[in-house]
Amino acid sequence: MLPFNRPVLILLLAVAAAVFGIRQWTSSRPQELRESRILMDTVVEITVIGAQGGAARKAVEAAFREMERIEALTSFFREGSDPRRLAAVTGAELAPETAEIIALGLKVSAASGGAFDMTLGRLKEVWKIEGDPPRVPEPEEIREALVGSGADALRLEGRRLTKKLARTSVDLGGIAKGYAIDGAIEVLRRAGIRHAVVNAGGDLRLLGDRNGQPWRIAVQHPRQRDRFLGRLLIADLAVVTSGDYERFFEKDGVRYHHLFDPRTGYPARASQSVTVLAETAMLADALATAAFVLGPQEGLALLERFPGVEGLIVGSDGRPATTAGFEKRIEWR
Ligand code: ADP
Ligand code: MG
């Protein structure tokens, strides 16, 4: 006599088969190593595929350390960072990393007609978008915060940065995260890692492919939290999104967010979100912020001017518009 009746036995066998099946399935998938840290005001997740053990863990640790180092150099909130050292003076010698960031930022600034602007530090302070409680500043405060800002307010010669006025406040919030992601990827690559993702709160860069397959990257819907617009099938690229839905508050039915139109000093109104593909996360980061401010028409024209760059802009009406190459890489859902 069997200890179980027939239906129970069949059920047990089915469970055993399923467990065995799952085991097989997981063991035939490439090995994954995944770690997260809170860095640059967001959750940073590093995933390494096909490498394991002490060496891979060490590489991931070194990549996180590199991001921390870049944050310490570039964040206004860090004592002794370059933007901090620049706060009270008209000029200073920058760390090579900061000079590299500002040099690219100035290019994007020029190409975007000033839509990308690294001198909005005072404006950011006045708005306190993530403050508690947040508030809408008076027009006079906004006018005052814009004094000394603008695309022509920074001059870089080698590593020497000169500001238009001592009060000009440098904010690298629209570009430094991208640079840090690139730094982490470079550390992984030099450690011999061939397949990895460095994901900083949805802004990410892919190293290689996913063991012979493209990575599948979901693009967030800007108005519905649990939906995505589509899936990108890509490898060896950076994907960066700027949206009005991550850091914002609402007052009297108006959404106030952290991406400012330098012409007005108010949150830019032409877009809901922008996703940019580029070889480096730094370029994608700066272009996403710039294109967000410009909106679908001018924004796409900006992206088209950069070789190897593709993008998607969701306009204020919720309609998505893309560059030709982006359309080829996305599976809409
Ligand atoms: P996130 O940091 O949320 O990923 P972004 O990369 O788009 O988003 O950067 C937003 C940050 O960029 C703001 O918090 C601010 O520091 C800075 N910023 C805001 N408006 C501009 C602008 N027009 N040009 C350059 N930087 C900006
Ligand atoms: Mg950006």
mmCIF file of N, CA and C in Angstrom, residues 58-131:
data_model
loop_
_atom_site.group_PDB
_atom_site.id
_atom_site.type_symbol
_atom_site.label_atom_id
_atom_site.label_comp_id
_atom_site.label_asym_id
_atom_site.label_seq_id
_atom_site.Cartn_x
_atom_site.Cartn_y
_atom_site.Cartn_z
ATOM 1 N N LYS A 58 34.893 41.868 -5.881
ATOM 2 C CA LYS A 58 35.862 42.959 -5.707
ATOM 3 C C LYS A 58 35.671 44.038 -6.764
ATOM 4 N N ALA A 59 35.423 43.613 -7.999
ATOM 5 C CA ALA A 59 35.223 44.563 -9.093
ATOM 6 C C ALA A 59 33.982 45.417 -8.829
ATOM 7 N N VAL A 60 32.926 44.776 -8.356
ATOM 8 C CA VAL A 60 31.689 45.512 -8.057
ATOM 9 C C VAL A 60 31.940 46.514 -6.932
ATOM 10 N N GLU A 61 32.649 46.079 -5.911
ATOM 11 C CA GLU A 61 32.984 46.961 -4.794
ATOM 12 C C GLU A 61 33.781 48.177 -5.293
ATOM 13 N N ALA A 62 34.758 47.927 -6.171
ATOM 14 C CA ALA A 62 35.579 49.024 -6.703
ATOM 15 C C ALA A 62 34.737 49.976 -7.549
ATOM 16 N N ALA A 63 33.746 49.431 -8.264
ATOM 17 C CA ALA A 63 32.872 50.276 -9.089
ATOM 18 C C ALA A 63 32.032 51.199 -8.206
ATOM 19 N N PHE A 64 31.505 50.644 -7.104
ATOM 20 C CA PHE A 64 30.754 51.489 -6.164
ATOM 21 C C PHE A 64 31.656 52.578 -5.577
ATOM 22 N N ARG A 65 32.886 52.208 -5.245
ATOM 23 C CA ARG A 65 33.816 53.193 -4.659
ATOM 24 C C ARG A 65 34.102 54.318 -5.643
ATOM 25 N N GLU A 66 34.217 53.958 -6.926
ATOM 26 C CA GLU A 66 34.465 54.978 -7.953
ATOM 27 C C GLU A 66 33.294 55.964 -8.020
ATOM 28 N N MET A 67 32.077 55.457 -7.928
ATOM 29 C CA MET A 67 30.908 56.334 -7.968
ATOM 30 C C MET A 67 30.882 57.257 -6.747
ATOM 31 N N GLU A 68 31.250 56.699 -5.597
ATOM 32 C CA GLU A 68 31.320 57.520 -4.378
ATOM 33 C C GLU A 68 32.345 58.635 -4.527
ATOM 34 N N ARG A 69 33.472 58.298 -5.125
ATOM 35 C CA ARG A 69 34.543 59.267 -5.313
ATOM 36 C C ARG A 69 34.052 60.401 -6.219
ATOM 37 N N ILE A 70 33.360 60.050 -7.287
ATOM 38 C CA ILE A 70 32.875 61.076 -8.213
ATOM 39 C C ILE A 70 31.786 61.921 -7.553
ATOM 40 N N GLU A 71 30.945 61.282 -6.767
ATOM 41 C CA GLU A 71 29.926 62.050 -6.056
ATOM 42 C C GLU A 71 30.582 63.073 -5.121
ATOM 43 N N ALA A 72 31.630 62.645 -4.423
ATOM 44 C CA ALA A 72 32.303 63.544 -3.484
ATOM 45 C C ALA A 72 32.932 64.739 -4.202
ATOM 46 N N LEU A 73 33.348 64.538 -5.441
ATOM 47 C CA LEU A 73 33.974 65.627 -6.219
ATOM 48 C C LEU A 73 32.956 66.589 -6.810
ATOM 49 N N THR A 74 31.755 66.071 -7.126
ATOM 50 C CA THR A 74 30.847 66.846 -7.981
ATOM 51 C C THR A 74 29.558 67.326 -7.321
ATOM 52 N N SER A 75 29.227 66.774 -6.146
ATOM 53 C CA SER A 75 27.936 67.133 -5.547
ATOM 54 C C SER A 75 28.020 68.419 -4.738
ATOM 55 N N PHE A 76 27.062 69.291 -4.965
ATOM 56 C CA PHE A 76 27.018 70.537 -4.189
ATOM 57 C C PHE A 76 26.799 70.244 -2.709
ATOM 58 N N PHE A 77 26.228 69.089 -2.416
ATOM 59 C CA PHE A 77 25.912 68.761 -1.020
ATOM 60 C C PHE A 77 27.108 68.179 -0.280
ATOM 61 N N ARG A 78 28.234 68.030 -0.973
ATOM 62 C CA ARG A 78 29.425 67.498 -0.317
ATOM 63 C C ARG A 78 30.432 68.601 -0.046
ATOM 64 N N GLU A 79 30.744 68.764 1.224
ATOM 65 C CA GLU A 79 31.783 69.690 1.664
ATOM 66 C C GLU A 79 33.056 69.402 0.875
ATOM 67 N N GLY A 80 33.699 70.458 0.328
ATOM 68 C CA GLY A 80 34.975 70.241 -0.354
ATOM 69 C C GLY A 80 34.848 69.802 -1.806
ATOM 70 N N SER A 81 33.626 69.603 -2.309
ATOM 71 C CA SER A 81 33.461 69.251 -3.728
ATOM 72 C C SER A 81 33.809 70.473 -4.589
ATOM 73 N N ASP A 82 33.981 70.259 -5.878
ATOM 74 C CA ASP A 82 34.313 71.389 -6.751
ATOM 75 C C ASP A 82 33.207 72.450 -6.785
ATOM 76 N N PRO A 83 31.940 72.080 -6.961
ATOM 77 C CA PRO A 83 30.898 73.120 -6.919
ATOM 78 C C PRO A 83 30.910 73.889 -5.589
ATOM 79 N N ARG A 84 31.210 73.225 -4.488
ATOM 80 C CA ARG A 84 31.288 73.891 -3.189
ATOM 81 C C ARG A 84 32.471 74.852 -3.111
ATOM 82 N N ARG A 85 33.633 74.401 -3.594
ATOM 83 C CA ARG A 85 34.823 75.255 -3.554
ATOM 84 C C ARG A 85 34.609 76.487 -4.408
ATOM 85 N N LEU A 86 33.761 76.350 -5.446
ATOM 86 C CA LEU A 86 33.522 77.463 -6.357
ATOM 87 C C LEU A 86 32.495 78.454 -5.806
ATOM 88 N N ALA A 87 31.819 78.068 -4.725
ATOM 89 C CA ALA A 87 30.658 78.839 -4.277
ATOM 90 C C ALA A 87 30.963 80.310 -4.027
ATOM 91 N N ALA A 88 32.081 80.586 -3.397
ATOM 92 C CA ALA A 88 32.313 81.968 -2.960
ATOM 93 C C ALA A 88 33.348 82.721 -3.800
ATOM 94 N N VAL A 89 33.874 82.086 -4.843
ATOM 95 C CA VAL A 89 34.944 82.713 -5.622
ATOM 96 C C VAL A 89 34.518 82.832 -7.088
ATOM 97 N N THR A 90 35.296 83.576 -7.882
ATOM 98 C CA THR A 90 34.913 83.692 -9.297
ATOM 99 C C THR A 90 35.589 82.630 -10.154
ATOM 100 N N GLY A 91 36.612 81.961 -9.614
ATOM 101 C CA GLY A 91 37.262 80.942 -10.422
ATOM 102 C C GLY A 91 38.075 79.997 -9.568
ATOM 103 N N ALA A 92 38.375 78.832 -10.143
ATOM 104 C CA ALA A 92 39.195 77.848 -9.433
ATOM 105 C C ALA A 92 39.711 76.809 -10.409
ATOM 106 N N GLU A 93 40.760 76.106 -9.966
ATOM 107 C CA GLU A 93 41.307 74.977 -10.700
ATOM 108 C C GLU A 93 40.480 73.752 -10.330
ATOM 109 N N LEU A 94 39.943 73.064 -11.338
ATOM 110 C CA LEU A 94 39.058 71.935 -11.070
ATOM 111 C C LEU A 94 39.818 70.609 -11.065
ATOM 112 N N ALA A 95 39.247 69.620 -10.418
ATOM 113 C CA ALA A 95 39.741 68.243 -10.568
ATOM 114 C C ALA A 95 39.553 67.862 -12.037
ATOM 115 N N PRO A 96 40.438 67.009 -12.585
ATOM 116 C CA PRO A 96 40.304 66.631 -14.007
ATOM 117 C C PRO A 96 38.921 66.072 -14.326
ATOM 118 N N GLU A 97 38.358 65.312 -13.397
ATOM 119 C CA GLU A 97 37.030 64.712 -13.630
ATOM 120 C C GLU A 97 35.969 65.794 -13.781
ATOM 121 N N THR A 98 35.998 66.781 -12.881
ATOM 122 C CA THR A 98 34.999 67.859 -12.951
ATOM 123 C C THR A 98 35.175 68.663 -14.231
ATOM 124 N N ALA A 99 36.438 68.879 -14.621
ATOM 125 C CA ALA A 99 36.696 69.633 -15.854
ATOM 126 C C ALA A 99 36.123 68.884 -17.059
ATOM 127 N N GLU A 100 36.267 67.563 -17.051
ATOM 128 C CA GLU A 100 35.739 66.751 -18.154
ATOM 129 C C GLU A 100 34.210 66.858 -18.211
ATOM 130 N N ILE A 101 33.586 66.812 -17.054
ATOM 131 C CA ILE A 101 32.118 66.922 -16.993
ATOM 132 C C ILE A 101 31.673 68.290 -17.511
ATOM 133 N N ILE A 102 32.319 69.339 -17.016
ATOM 134 C CA ILE A 102 31.891 70.693 -17.403
ATOM 135 C C ILE A 102 32.172 70.936 -18.890
ATOM 136 N N ALA A 103 33.284 70.397 -19.400
ATOM 137 C CA ALA A 103 33.579 70.575 -20.831
ATOM 138 C C ALA A 103 32.454 69.988 -21.681
ATOM 139 N N LEU A 104 31.995 68.783 -21.358
ATOM 140 C CA LEU A 104 30.901 68.186 -22.147
ATOM 141 C C LEU A 104 29.594 68.951 -21.900
ATOM 142 N N GLY A 105 29.378 69.343 -20.646
ATOM 143 C CA GLY A 105 28.164 70.110 -20.311
ATOM 144 C C GLY A 105 28.086 71.405 -21.114
ATOM 145 N N LEU A 106 29.226 72.043 -21.296
ATOM 146 C CA LEU A 106 29.226 73.302 -22.061
ATOM 147 C C LEU A 106 28.900 73.050 -23.531
ATOM 148 N N LYS A 107 29.346 71.901 -24.053
ATOM 149 C CA LYS A 107 29.007 71.549 -25.443
ATOM 150 C C LYS A 107 27.498 71.372 -25.596
ATOM 151 N N VAL A 108 26.915 70.632 -24.654
ATOM 152 C CA VAL A 108 25.469 70.381 -24.721
ATOM 153 C C VAL A 108 24.706 71.686 -24.495
ATOM 154 N N SER A 109 25.255 72.507 -23.630
ATOM 155 C CA SER A 109 24.650 73.804 -23.374
ATOM 156 C C SER A 109 24.601 74.635 -24.664
ATOM 157 N N ALA A 110 25.733 74.689 -25.375
ATOM 158 C CA ALA A 110 25.800 75.458 -26.628
ATOM 159 C C ALA A 110 24.873 74.841 -27.683
ATOM 160 N N ALA A 111 24.913 73.508 -27.809
ATOM 161 C CA ALA A 111 24.102 72.845 -28.840
ATOM 162 C C ALA A 111 22.605 73.011 -28.584
ATOM 163 N N SER A 112 22.238 73.192 -27.315
ATOM 164 C CA SER A 112 20.808 73.273 -26.978
ATOM 165 C C SER A 112 20.338 74.717 -26.810
ATOM 166 N N GLY A 113 21.160 75.652 -27.223
ATOM 167 C CA GLY A 113 20.780 77.059 -27.099
ATOM 168 C C GLY A 113 20.582 77.480 -25.648
ATOM 169 N N GLY A 114 21.325 76.834 -24.752
ATOM 170 C CA GLY A 114 21.248 77.212 -23.337
ATOM 171 C C GLY A 114 20.190 76.469 -22.539
ATOM 172 N N ALA A 115 19.472 75.538 -23.177
ATOM 173 C CA ALA A 115 18.455 74.766 -22.428
ATOM 174 C C ALA A 115 19.125 73.943 -21.332
ATOM 175 N N PHE A 116 20.314 73.404 -21.632
ATOM 176 C CA PHE A 116 21.108 72.741 -20.595
ATOM 177 C C PHE A 116 21.976 73.802 -19.945
ATOM 178 N N ASP A 117 21.825 73.970 -18.652
ATOM 179 C CA ASP A 117 22.463 75.094 -17.967
ATOM 180 C C ASP A 117 22.984 74.644 -16.599
ATOM 181 N N MET A 118 24.315 74.669 -16.448
ATOM 182 C CA MET A 118 24.936 74.187 -15.206
ATOM 183 C C MET A 118 25.088 75.288 -14.163
ATOM 184 N N THR A 119 24.386 76.406 -14.370
ATOM 185 C CA THR A 119 24.514 77.519 -13.416
ATOM 186 C C THR A 119 23.190 77.809 -12.699
ATOM 187 N N LEU A 120 22.377 76.763 -12.534
ATOM 188 C CA LEU A 120 21.068 76.980 -11.901
ATOM 189 C C LEU A 120 21.068 76.599 -10.417
ATOM 190 N N GLY A 121 22.251 76.619 -9.798
ATOM 191 C CA GLY A 121 22.353 76.234 -8.382
ATOM 192 C C GLY A 121 21.464 77.061 -7.470
ATOM 193 N N ARG A 122 21.446 78.382 -7.699
ATOM 194 C CA ARG A 122 20.615 79.239 -6.836
ATOM 195 C C ARG A 122 19.136 78.993 -7.050
ATOM 196 N N LEU A 123 18.799 78.778 -8.307
ATOM 197 C CA LEU A 123 17.398 78.517 -8.634
ATOM 198 C C LEU A 123 16.926 77.233 -7.940
ATOM 199 N N LYS A 124 17.776 76.224 -7.973
ATOM 200 C CA LYS A 124 17.457 74.945 -7.343
ATOM 201 C C LYS A 124 17.227 75.137 -5.836
ATOM 202 N N GLU A 125 18.073 75.985 -5.229
ATOM 203 C CA GLU A 125 17.931 76.258 -3.792
ATOM 204 C C GLU A 125 16.619 76.959 -3.479
ATOM 205 N N VAL A 126 16.262 77.914 -4.327
ATOM 206 C CA VAL A 126 15.052 78.688 -4.103
ATOM 207 C C VAL A 126 13.803 77.800 -4.231
ATOM 208 N N TRP A 127 13.841 76.857 -5.172
ATOM 209 C CA TRP A 127 12.675 75.995 -5.397
ATOM 210 C C TRP A 127 12.538 74.895 -4.352
ATOM 211 N N LYS A 128 13.648 74.351 -3.878
ATOM 212 C CA LYS A 128 13.584 73.263 -2.885
ATOM 213 C C LYS A 128 12.497 72.254 -3.251
ATOM 214 N N ILE A 129 12.562 71.722 -4.468
ATOM 215 C CA ILE A 129 11.505 70.828 -4.960
ATOM 216 C C ILE A 129 11.258 69.670 -4.001
ATOM 217 N N GLU A 130 12.339 69.192 -3.368
ATOM 218 C CA GLU A 130 12.152 68.061 -2.455
ATOM 219 C C GLU A 130 12.105 68.506 -1.005
ATOM 220 N N GLY A 131 11.910 69.825 -0.794
ATOM 221 C CA GLY A 131 11.853 70.343 0.573
ATOM 222 C C GLY A 131 10.557 69.955 1.267
#
